[in-house]
XYZ file of C-alpha atoms in Angstrom:
240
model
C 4.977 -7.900 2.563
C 5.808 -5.286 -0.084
C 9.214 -5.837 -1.504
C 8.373 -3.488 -4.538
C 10.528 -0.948 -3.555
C 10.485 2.645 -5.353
C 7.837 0.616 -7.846
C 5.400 0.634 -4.942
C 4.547 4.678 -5.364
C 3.257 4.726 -8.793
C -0.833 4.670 -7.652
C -0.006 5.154 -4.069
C -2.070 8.246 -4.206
C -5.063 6.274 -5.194
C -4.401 3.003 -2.951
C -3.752 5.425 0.008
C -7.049 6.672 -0.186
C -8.879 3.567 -0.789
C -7.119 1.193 1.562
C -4.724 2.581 4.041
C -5.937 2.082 7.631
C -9.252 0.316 6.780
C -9.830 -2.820 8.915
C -7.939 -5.586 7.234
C -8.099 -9.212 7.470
C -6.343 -9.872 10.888
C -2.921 -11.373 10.388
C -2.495 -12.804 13.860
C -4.500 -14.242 17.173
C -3.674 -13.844 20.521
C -6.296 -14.666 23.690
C -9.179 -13.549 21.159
C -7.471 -10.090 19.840
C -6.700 -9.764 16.920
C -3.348 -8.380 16.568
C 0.126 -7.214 14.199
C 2.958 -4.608 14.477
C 4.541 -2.568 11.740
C 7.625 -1.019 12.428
C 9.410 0.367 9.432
C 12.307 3.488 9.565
C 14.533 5.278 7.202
C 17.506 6.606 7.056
C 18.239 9.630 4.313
C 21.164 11.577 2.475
C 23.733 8.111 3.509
C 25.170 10.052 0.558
C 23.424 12.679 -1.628
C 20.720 10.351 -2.918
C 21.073 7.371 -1.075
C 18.449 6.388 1.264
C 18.080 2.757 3.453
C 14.676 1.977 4.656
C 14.440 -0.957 7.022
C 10.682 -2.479 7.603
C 9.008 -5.445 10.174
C 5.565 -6.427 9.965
C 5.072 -8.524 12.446
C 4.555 -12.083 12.282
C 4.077 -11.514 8.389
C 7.631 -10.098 6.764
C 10.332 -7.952 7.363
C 12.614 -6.340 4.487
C 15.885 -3.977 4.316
C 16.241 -1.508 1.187
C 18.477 0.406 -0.376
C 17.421 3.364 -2.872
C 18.903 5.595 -5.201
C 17.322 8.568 -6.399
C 17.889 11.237 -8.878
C 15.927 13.845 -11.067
C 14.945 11.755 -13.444
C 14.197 8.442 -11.690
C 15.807 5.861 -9.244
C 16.911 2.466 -8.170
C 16.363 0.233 -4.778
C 17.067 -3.536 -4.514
C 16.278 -5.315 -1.288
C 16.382 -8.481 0.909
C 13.503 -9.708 2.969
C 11.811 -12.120 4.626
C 8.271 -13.268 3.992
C 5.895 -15.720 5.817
C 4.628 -18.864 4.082
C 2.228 -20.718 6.259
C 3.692 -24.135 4.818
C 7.564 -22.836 5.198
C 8.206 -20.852 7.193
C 9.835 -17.999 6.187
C 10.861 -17.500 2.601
C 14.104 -14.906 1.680
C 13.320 -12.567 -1.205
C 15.714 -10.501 -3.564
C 13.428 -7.681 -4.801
C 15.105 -4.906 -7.809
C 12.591 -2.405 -8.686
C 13.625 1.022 -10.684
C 11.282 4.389 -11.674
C 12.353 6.779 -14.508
C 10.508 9.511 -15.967
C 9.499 13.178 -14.604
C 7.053 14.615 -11.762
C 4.498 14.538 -14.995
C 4.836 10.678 -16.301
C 6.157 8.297 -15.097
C 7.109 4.576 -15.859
C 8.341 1.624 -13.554
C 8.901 -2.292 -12.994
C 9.467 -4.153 -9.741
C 11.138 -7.650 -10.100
C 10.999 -10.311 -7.018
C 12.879 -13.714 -6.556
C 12.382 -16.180 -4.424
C 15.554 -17.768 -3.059
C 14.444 -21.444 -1.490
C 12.818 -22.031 -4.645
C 14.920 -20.277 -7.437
C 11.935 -18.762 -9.186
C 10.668 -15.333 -9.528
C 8.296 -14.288 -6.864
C 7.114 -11.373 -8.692
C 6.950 -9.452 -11.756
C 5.263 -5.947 -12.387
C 5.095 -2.741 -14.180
C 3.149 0.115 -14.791
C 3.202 3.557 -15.224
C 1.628 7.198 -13.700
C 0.152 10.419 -14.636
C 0.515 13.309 -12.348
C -0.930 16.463 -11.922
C -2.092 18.914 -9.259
C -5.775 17.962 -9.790
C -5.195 14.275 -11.214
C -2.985 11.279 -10.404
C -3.928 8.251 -12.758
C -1.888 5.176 -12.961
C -2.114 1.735 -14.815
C -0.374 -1.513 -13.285
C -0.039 -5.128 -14.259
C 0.869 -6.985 -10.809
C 1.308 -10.158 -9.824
C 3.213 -11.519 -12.509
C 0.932 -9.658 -14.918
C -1.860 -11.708 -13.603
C -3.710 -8.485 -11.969
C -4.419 -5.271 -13.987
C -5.284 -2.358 -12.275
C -6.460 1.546 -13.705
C -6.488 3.811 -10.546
C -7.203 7.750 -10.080
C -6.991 10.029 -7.836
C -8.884 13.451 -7.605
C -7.435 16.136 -4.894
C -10.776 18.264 -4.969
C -9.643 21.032 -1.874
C -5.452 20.211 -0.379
C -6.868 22.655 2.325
C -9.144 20.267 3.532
C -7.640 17.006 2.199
C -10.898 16.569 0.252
C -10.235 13.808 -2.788
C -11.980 10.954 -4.393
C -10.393 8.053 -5.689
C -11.841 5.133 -8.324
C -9.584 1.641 -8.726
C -10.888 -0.617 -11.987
C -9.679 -4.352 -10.880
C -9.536 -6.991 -13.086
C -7.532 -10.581 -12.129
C -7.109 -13.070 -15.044
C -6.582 -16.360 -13.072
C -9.505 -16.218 -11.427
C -12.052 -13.525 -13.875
C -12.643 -11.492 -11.000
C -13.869 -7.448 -12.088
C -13.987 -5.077 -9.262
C -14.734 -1.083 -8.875
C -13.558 0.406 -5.698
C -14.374 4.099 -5.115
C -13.707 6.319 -2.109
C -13.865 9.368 -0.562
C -11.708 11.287 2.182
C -12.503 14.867 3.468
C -10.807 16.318 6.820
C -13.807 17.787 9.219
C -11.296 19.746 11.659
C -7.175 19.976 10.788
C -6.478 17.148 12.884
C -9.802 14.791 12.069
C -10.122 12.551 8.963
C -12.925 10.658 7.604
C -12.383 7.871 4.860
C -15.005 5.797 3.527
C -15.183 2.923 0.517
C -17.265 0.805 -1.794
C -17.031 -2.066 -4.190
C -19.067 -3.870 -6.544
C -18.122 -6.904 -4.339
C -20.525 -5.504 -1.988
C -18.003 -4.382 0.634
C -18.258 -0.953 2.658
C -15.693 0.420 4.824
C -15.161 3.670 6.533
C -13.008 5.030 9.032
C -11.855 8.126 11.154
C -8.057 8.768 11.882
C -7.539 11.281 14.859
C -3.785 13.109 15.007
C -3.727 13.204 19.336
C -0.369 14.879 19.321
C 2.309 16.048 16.622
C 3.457 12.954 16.101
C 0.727 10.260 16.947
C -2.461 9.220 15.171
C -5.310 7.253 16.556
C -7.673 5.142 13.355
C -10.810 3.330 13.747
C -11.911 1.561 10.996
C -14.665 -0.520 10.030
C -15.818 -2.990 6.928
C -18.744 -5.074 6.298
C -19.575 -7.404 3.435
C -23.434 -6.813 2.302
C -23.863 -9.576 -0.020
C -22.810 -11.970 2.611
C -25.532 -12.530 4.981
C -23.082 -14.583 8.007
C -20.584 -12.332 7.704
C -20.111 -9.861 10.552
C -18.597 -6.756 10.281
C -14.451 -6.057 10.903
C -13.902 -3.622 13.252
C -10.047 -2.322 13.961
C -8.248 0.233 15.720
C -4.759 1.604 14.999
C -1.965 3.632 16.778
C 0.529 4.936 14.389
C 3.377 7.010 16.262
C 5.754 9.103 14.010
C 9.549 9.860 15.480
């Protein structure tokens, strides 16, 4: 679950491209599918500014927010629930905050763990925008995981953009380079695909059926791992 609340845009351009609908590691089993929901809504202008977003991944988390936004920046704290496979279900506080401009931006996203009165999370980071370049730097996971993320937006029209993620995680010395590339063939067709220097490949192709509903198949394969076979996963996302 993401409880980083406003926190959670700064690179979103960049992780978007790289990662959104791709065929992830499957988070439940049922009669040999492979299968979650995620149902998330929000509702706007409570008062000018004030936003609550409610989100339920199901079996993994589910979260309620509240955000304030203004000119300049913003505020959201939130309560949630997230799974732990040893107990249970685990209740989160989560404050996060974002001040700066549509040019730079800087933010920090702060997480803690009820049932065990420590902090769950602690990160910051900040972004660059622009109409041709969104770059961002974040230290995650406690400041355990640094990432340096950009975005390139080569044609809007056609929704043509690369996107490069540098990786690095202390605890374990892991280095990885993720790059991507999305282009729209017709207005309602999109193609996605990914590498990293892990040796993974994914690709996918998200169909818009009507106004409001999207069809993605996906696909990833690890090529450095001989006995691995490849993920494949389909998606309905339907927009109200």
């Amino acid at each position: 679950m993401s409880m980083s609340g406003l926190y959670f845009d700064i690179g979103r351009k960049a992780r978007d491209l790289l990662y959104k609908g791709y065929a992830q590691q499957p988070a439940n089993h049922l009669q040999g599918i492979d299968c979650s929901l995620d149902l998330s809504c929000q509702i706007r202008d409570i008062v000018p500014g004030l936003r609550t977003l409610f989100n339920f991944s199901i079996p993994d988390s589910a979260k309620v927010e509240l955000q304030y936004l203004s000119d300049y920046g913003g505020i959201s704290g939130g309560f949630g629930l997230k799974s732990d496979p040893l107990a249970g279900y685990n209740p989160l506080i989560n404050f996060s905050g974002l001040i700066g401009s549509d040019f730079l931006s800087l933010g920090t996203d702060l997480a803690f763990d009820i049932s065990t009165r420590t902090f769950n999370n602690f990160s910051a980071g900040l972004s660059f925008n622009s109409d041709f370049l969104i770059a961002s730097f974040n230290m995650n996971d406690k400041l355990d995981t640094w990432k340096a993320s950009c975005c390139c937006v080569m044609n809007p029209s056609t929704e043509t953009a690369i996107a490069a993620e540098l990786k690095h995680t202390f605890s374990v010395n892991d280095t990885a380079i993720t790059i991507g590339g999305q282009h729209a063939l017709f207005p309602f067709t999109l193609v996605k695909a990914r590498v990293n220097t892990h040796g993974r490949v994914g690709g996918l192709i998200q169909q818009d059926l009507w106004e409001k509903l999207a069809l993605t198949i996906g696909g990833d394969v690890d090529l450095l791992d001989i006995k691995s076979f490849p993920k494949i996963g389909l998606s309905v996302a339907f927009r109200v």
